[in-house]
Amino acid sequence: MTTPQNPSATQNAGATQDPSPASVTPGTSGTSGAQGPPALRPEQTRERALAVLAELERVIVGKRGQLTLVLLGILADGHVLLEDLPGLGKTLLARSFAHTLGLHFTRVQFTPDLLPQDLTGASIYHQKTGEFAFREGPVFTQLLLADEINRTPPKTQAALLEAMEERQVSADGVTRALPSPFVVLATENPIEYEGTYPLPEAQLDRFVLRTRLGYLTAELEADMVRRRLDRGAQRPVPNQVVEPAELLAMSASLEQVEVHDDVLAYVVALVQATREHPKAQVGASPRGTLAVTQLARGAAVLAGRDYVTPEDVQQVAVAALGHRLVLRPELWVRRVSGEDVVAELLGRVPTPSTRVFDRTGAAR
Amino acid sequence: MRARGPAARWAGVAMVAMVLVLLAAGAVGLGWQDRVSLNSQQISARTIVGIFMVLLGLSLALVVAALILGPSLRRKDRPQRTGGASMVIGAVVMLVIVLALFAFRDQIQSALQGHGATPTTPPTTLPTGPPAGAETATPAPRPGARPTWNWPIAVAAGFVVGLVALALALVVRRQAPQVREVEVEPSVADVHAVVAAGRAALADLDEPRAAVIGAYAAMEEALARTGVARAAGDTPTDLLRRAVDAGLFSATGAAAAEELTELFRQARYTRRQLDPQVRIRAVDVLGRLDTELRVAASRGEAAG
C-alpha cells in the first residue's frame, strides 16, 4: 500500500482513492456547497450508514452489532480499538471498512522493535541538495490499521497520541496536519496474551470505543466457511459505498441530533458513577462523557431519530466507557472487566423520570 | 487519578496503623519467646498445639463447607464489596481476637489442661483403675502459677480464628434470604385501567406533549399495579419488554403499546414543537389497546 509522500499534501493525502473529496473538513462540508457535498440530514446519513453495513455484512458474517459500533465510532470522529484473539477477523474488518468508505488505507504491523519514527516519519538527508527532507510515515493516511498495537512498547504506542487527538504530527519542530478524515482502527490481543505491552490509560482514553468480535456460533461459522468454498481462493472485497467527503458529511449530520438535558444528565450520572464505583480505581474521564454522547447521537441516527433517548446511551455505554476504567488490582484475577462494571451501572443508575419536572418541582 | 474521599483516606491510615500494631506485637512476642521455653512448666506445647489444631480443623471445615455451598448460594445481583473498608474491618476483628485470647490465656490453658481435652491426646481407658503414680503423670497447675503465652502463637491463632469468622460470615451471608420480586398475575381489570387512565390524561390536557407523556405515565402506573413496575435503570423499551414477557399484551396489544412508547419518547426527549397529530395517534393507540383488552376479557370469560 502506498503512502502519500508529499509533505504539503496533507489535504489530499488520500490520493490513491479520491483526493479531492478528502479535502473537505467537517466544518465546511455542510455549509459550503461549492467545495463539498450538500449537508446531509440525519435520515440521509441513516440511509448511507445502513448501505455501508449491508455491504460489510456481505464480507463479514454475523457481526452486525460490532460493525455497527465501529461505524458509530467512525461517525463520531473517533478511533476504534478491536480487542480479541488472533483469527477472528479484526484485520479483515478494518480493511473492509477502508474499502467501503473509500478511505486511503495503511496497515502497520506493530512489533517490539518498531520505533516512533517508523510511524510518524523522519527527516532524511538528501545528498544531491545537501538538505534534510521530511519523509512522511504511514500515519499520513485516512484509515490507519494499527495491527496488534500492544505488541510494541509504550514509547512507540505514545507516538500515536498526538496523531489521534490533534490530527497532526510534530517532528523536527514542524507540525504537519494529517489527512481528513483520519481514523485509527487498532487491534490488540488480550492483555494476558504472551508478549504484549498493556496500553497506557492515556492511550486507551484516545479510543472512542473498544469492542470485541468474539467467536461465531456454529451455524454462522459454517456459513462463513461455505462462503469461502463458494467463492474459491479469491479474497472478499466489499464495494465502495460512500466517498470520503460523504463520510465527513455524515459525521457532521450528527450535530443536528438533539440531546435533551435530562438525557445529558443521565450520561453524566453514568460516568460519575464509574468514578465512585468501589471496584474502580480510576473512573471514566470527561472525554468518556463526550464519547458516550456523540456515539449515542450516532445510534439515534441509525435508529431513525434526530433525538437521543436513554436506549441510545445504553447501547453504546459499555463500549465507550469500559476500556477507560482502571479496576482495583485484586479484581484482575477475578476476570472482572471495565465492561462488567459499566453493565452493572446501567442497571442501577436511574434513567430520566417519566414526567418532566419544572424548576419548582411540579410535573409538566 | 480518582480523588480519594476522606473516608477512603482514613481507611488507608487505619489499615497502616493496624499492620504496624500487629508487627509491633509480633516483635514483642519474639522478644519474650527467648525467655520462655515452650516445654517449661508454665505452658505446655500440647496445649498450644491443641488450640491450634482445633482452630485449624474448624477453619478447614468451614472453608470446605463454603466452597461446597458457594455456587448454589452465590448472589450475583448483589454488588460485591471490595476495598479498604473490608480490610480494615478484618484487621480490627483479628486484633480483637488476638487480644481476647491473650487476656484469657490462663482460663483457656487451665481449662484445656484440667479436662485434658486436647485433640492430640486421645483419652485412654484403664480397666483396672489408675495406677498409683497416675496423679503425678499429669502435671497439675500450681496454685498461683501464671501460665505463659507467647505472641507469635497468639497472632497465628488469631489469624486462624479470623479465617474461621470470615468463612462463617461468608456462609451466613450467602444463606441470607433473598428478596424475591413478587410477581402478581395481571388481571383483565388491572390492564383495563391502563386504557382508562391514559384516556383520562389525553382528555384532560390540551398540549400534545403533556398529553402523550400523561398517557404514558398512566400506563406505567397501571403496569406497576399489575406487578410490572419500572425499575430505576429501566428505559421505556425495557419496561415494554417486561410487560410483554409478563403476558400482559397480545401481539396486537404489544404493537399498540410499542407505538405509545414511541410517541412518549418523541414527546419526552425532544424540545421541538410536536405535531397535534401525535395526540390523535395516542388516542388511536389507546383505542386499539382497549379493543385488544376487550377481546382478551371476552376470551377469558368464555374459558371461565
PDB file of N, CA and C in Angstrom, chain A residues 293-329:
ATOM      1  N   THR A 293     -21.858  10.603  24.537  1.00  0.00           N
ATOM      2  CA  THR A 293     -22.858  11.500  23.955  1.00  0.00           C
ATOM      3  C   THR A 293     -22.826  11.441  22.431  1.00  0.00           C
ATOM      4  N   GLN A 294     -21.622  11.519  21.887  1.00  0.00           N
ATOM      5  CA  GLN A 294     -21.520  11.552  20.429  1.00  0.00           C
ATOM      6  C   GLN A 294     -21.921  10.201  19.814  1.00  0.00           C
ATOM      7  N   LEU A 295     -21.504   9.122  20.464  1.00  0.00           N
ATOM      8  CA  LEU A 295     -21.885   7.791  19.958  1.00  0.00           C
ATOM      9  C   LEU A 295     -23.394   7.594  20.057  1.00  0.00           C
ATOM     10  N   ALA A 296     -23.988   8.098  21.129  1.00  0.00           N
ATOM     11  CA  ALA A 296     -25.442   7.960  21.277  1.00  0.00           C
ATOM     12  C   ALA A 296     -26.171   8.744  20.191  1.00  0.00           C
ATOM     13  N   ARG A 297     -25.601   9.868  19.800  1.00  0.00           N
ATOM     14  CA  ARG A 297     -26.212  10.617  18.690  1.00  0.00           C
ATOM     15  C   ARG A 297     -26.180   9.777  17.415  1.00  0.00           C
ATOM     16  N   GLY A 298     -25.059   9.118  17.199  1.00  0.00           N
ATOM     17  CA  GLY A 298     -24.972   8.243  16.026  1.00  0.00           C
ATOM     18  C   GLY A 298     -25.972   7.101  16.101  1.00  0.00           C
ATOM     19  N   ALA A 299     -26.109   6.526  17.295  1.00  0.00           N
ATOM     20  CA  ALA A 299     -27.064   5.427  17.458  1.00  0.00           C
ATOM     21  C   ALA A 299     -28.490   5.912  17.189  1.00  0.00           C
ATOM     22  N   ALA A 300     -28.770   7.142  17.611  1.00  0.00           N
ATOM     23  CA  ALA A 300     -30.105   7.696  17.357  1.00  0.00           C
ATOM     24  C   ALA A 300     -30.357   7.838  15.857  1.00  0.00           C
ATOM     25  N   VAL A 301     -29.336   8.286  15.144  1.00  0.00           N
ATOM     26  CA  VAL A 301     -29.491   8.435  13.692  1.00  0.00           C
ATOM     27  C   VAL A 301     -29.754   7.073  13.052  1.00  0.00           C
ATOM     28  N   LEU A 302     -28.993   6.067  13.464  1.00  0.00           N
ATOM     29  CA  LEU A 302     -29.204   4.736  12.883  1.00  0.00           C
ATOM     30  C   LEU A 302     -30.585   4.193  13.237  1.00  0.00           C
ATOM     31  N   ALA A 303     -31.132   4.629  14.361  1.00  0.00           N
ATOM     32  CA  ALA A 303     -32.470   4.176  14.749  1.00  0.00           C
ATOM     33  C   ALA A 303     -33.562   5.007  14.077  1.00  0.00           C
ATOM     34  N   GLY A 304     -33.175   5.981  13.272  1.00  0.00           N
ATOM     35  CA  GLY A 304     -34.156   6.776  12.539  1.00  0.00           C
ATOM     36  C   GLY A 304     -34.703   7.943  13.323  1.00  0.00           C
ATOM     37  N   ARG A 305     -33.967   8.405  14.303  1.00  0.00           N
ATOM     38  CA  ARG A 305     -34.431   9.533  15.109  1.00  0.00           C
ATOM     39  C   ARG A 305     -33.434  10.682  15.020  1.00  0.00           C
ATOM     40  N   ASP A 306     -33.893  11.876  15.337  1.00  0.00           N
ATOM     41  CA  ASP A 306     -32.972  13.005  15.428  1.00  0.00           C
ATOM     42  C   ASP A 306     -32.920  13.522  16.857  1.00  0.00           C
ATOM     43  N   TYR A 307     -33.180  12.652  17.782  1.00  0.00           N
ATOM     44  CA  TYR A 307     -33.032  12.965  19.214  1.00  0.00           C
ATOM     45  C   TYR A 307     -32.553  11.708  19.922  1.00  0.00           C
ATOM     46  N   VAL A 308     -31.813  11.924  20.990  1.00  0.00           N
ATOM     47  CA  VAL A 308     -31.197  10.803  21.720  1.00  0.00           C
ATOM     48  C   VAL A 308     -32.125  10.355  22.839  1.00  0.00           C
ATOM     49  N   THR A 309     -32.219   9.061  23.038  1.00  0.00           N
ATOM     50  CA  THR A 309     -33.010   8.501  24.134  1.00  0.00           C
ATOM     51  C   THR A 309     -32.077   7.722  25.063  1.00  0.00           C
ATOM     52  N   PRO A 310     -32.550   7.390  26.249  1.00  0.00           N
ATOM     53  CA  PRO A 310     -31.705   6.572  27.142  1.00  0.00           C
ATOM     54  C   PRO A 310     -31.311   5.235  26.512  1.00  0.00           C
ATOM     55  N   GLU A 311     -32.145   4.709  25.627  1.00  0.00           N
ATOM     56  CA  GLU A 311     -31.792   3.456  24.959  1.00  0.00           C
ATOM     57  C   GLU A 311     -30.514   3.615  24.131  1.00  0.00           C
ATOM     58  N   ASP A 312     -30.400   4.761  23.463  1.00  0.00           N
ATOM     59  CA  ASP A 312     -29.189   5.009  22.668  1.00  0.00           C
ATOM     60  C   ASP A 312     -27.953   5.049  23.571  1.00  0.00           C
ATOM     61  N   VAL A 313     -28.119   5.695  24.712  1.00  0.00           N
ATOM     62  CA  VAL A 313     -26.993   5.784  25.654  1.00  0.00           C
ATOM     63  C   VAL A 313     -26.595   4.389  26.119  1.00  0.00           C
ATOM     64  N   GLN A 314     -27.587   3.585  26.461  1.00  0.00           N
ATOM     65  CA  GLN A 314     -27.273   2.249  26.955  1.00  0.00           C
ATOM     66  C   GLN A 314     -26.655   1.370  25.871  1.00  0.00           C
ATOM     67  N   GLN A 315     -27.034   1.627  24.641  1.00  0.00           N
ATOM     68  CA  GLN A 315     -26.489   0.817  23.540  1.00  0.00           C
ATOM     69  C   GLN A 315     -24.976   1.000  23.399  1.00  0.00           C
ATOM     70  N   VAL A 316     -24.492   2.201  23.679  1.00  0.00           N
ATOM     71  CA  VAL A 316     -23.075   2.484  23.407  1.00  0.00           C
ATOM     72  C   VAL A 316     -22.230   2.596  24.680  1.00  0.00           C
ATOM     73  N   ALA A 317     -22.868   2.650  25.837  1.00  0.00           N
ATOM     74  CA  ALA A 317     -22.120   2.989  27.064  1.00  0.00           C
ATOM     75  C   ALA A 317     -21.031   1.966  27.387  1.00  0.00           C
ATOM     76  N   VAL A 318     -21.351   0.693  27.258  1.00  0.00           N
ATOM     77  CA  VAL A 318     -20.358  -0.326  27.628  1.00  0.00           C
ATOM     78  C   VAL A 318     -19.124  -0.217  26.738  1.00  0.00           C
ATOM     79  N   ALA A 319     -19.343  -0.084  25.439  1.00  0.00           N
ATOM     80  CA  ALA A 319     -18.206   0.002  24.521  1.00  0.00           C
ATOM     81  C   ALA A 319     -17.432   1.304  24.694  1.00  0.00           C
ATOM     82  N   ALA A 320     -18.134   2.371  25.061  1.00  0.00           N
ATOM     83  CA  ALA A 320     -17.477   3.679  25.146  1.00  0.00           C
ATOM     84  C   ALA A 320     -16.759   3.895  26.469  1.00  0.00           C
ATOM     85  N   LEU A 321     -17.206   3.231  27.522  1.00  0.00           N
ATOM     86  CA  LEU A 321     -16.645   3.508  28.847  1.00  0.00           C
ATOM     87  C   LEU A 321     -15.806   2.373  29.418  1.00  0.00           C
ATOM     88  N   GLY A 322     -16.101   1.165  29.020  1.00  0.00           N
ATOM     89  CA  GLY A 322     -15.468   0.002  29.655  1.00  0.00           C
ATOM     90  C   GLY A 322     -13.954   0.059  29.660  1.00  0.00           C
ATOM     91  N   HIS A 323     -13.363   0.462  28.534  1.00  0.00           N
ATOM     92  CA  HIS A 323     -11.898   0.441  28.439  1.00  0.00           C
ATOM     93  C   HIS A 323     -11.251   1.614  29.156  1.00  0.00           C
ATOM     94  N   ARG A 324     -12.048   2.574  29.584  1.00  0.00           N
ATOM     95  CA  ARG A 324     -11.467   3.746  30.260  1.00  0.00           C
ATOM     96  C   ARG A 324     -11.322   3.525  31.755  1.00  0.00           C
ATOM     97  N   LEU A 325     -11.889   2.470  32.270  1.00  0.00           N
ATOM     98  CA  LEU A 325     -11.847   2.215  33.706  1.00  0.00           C
ATOM     99  C   LEU A 325     -10.576   1.448  34.084  1.00  0.00           C
ATOM    100  N   VAL A 326      -9.979   1.860  35.169  1.00  0.00           N
ATOM    101  CA  VAL A 326      -8.870   1.089  35.744  1.00  0.00           C
ATOM    102  C   VAL A 326      -9.402   0.460  37.017  1.00  0.00           C
ATOM    103  N   LEU A 327      -9.453  -0.853  37.007  1.00  0.00           N
ATOM    104  CA  LEU A 327     -10.036  -1.548  38.151  1.00  0.00           C
ATOM    105  C   LEU A 327      -8.992  -1.785  39.225  1.00  0.00           C
ATOM    106  N   ARG A 328      -9.480  -2.074  40.411  1.00  0.00           N
ATOM    107  CA  ARG A 328      -8.560  -2.385  41.507  1.00  0.00           C
ATOM    108  C   ARG A 328      -7.781  -3.657  41.169  1.00  0.00           C
ATOM    109  N   PRO A 329      -6.525  -3.685  41.555  1.00  0.00           N
ATOM    110  CA  PRO A 329      -5.677  -4.815  41.132  1.00  0.00           C
ATOM    111  C   PRO A 329      -6.229  -6.166  41.556  1.00  0.00           C
TER     112      PRO A 329
END
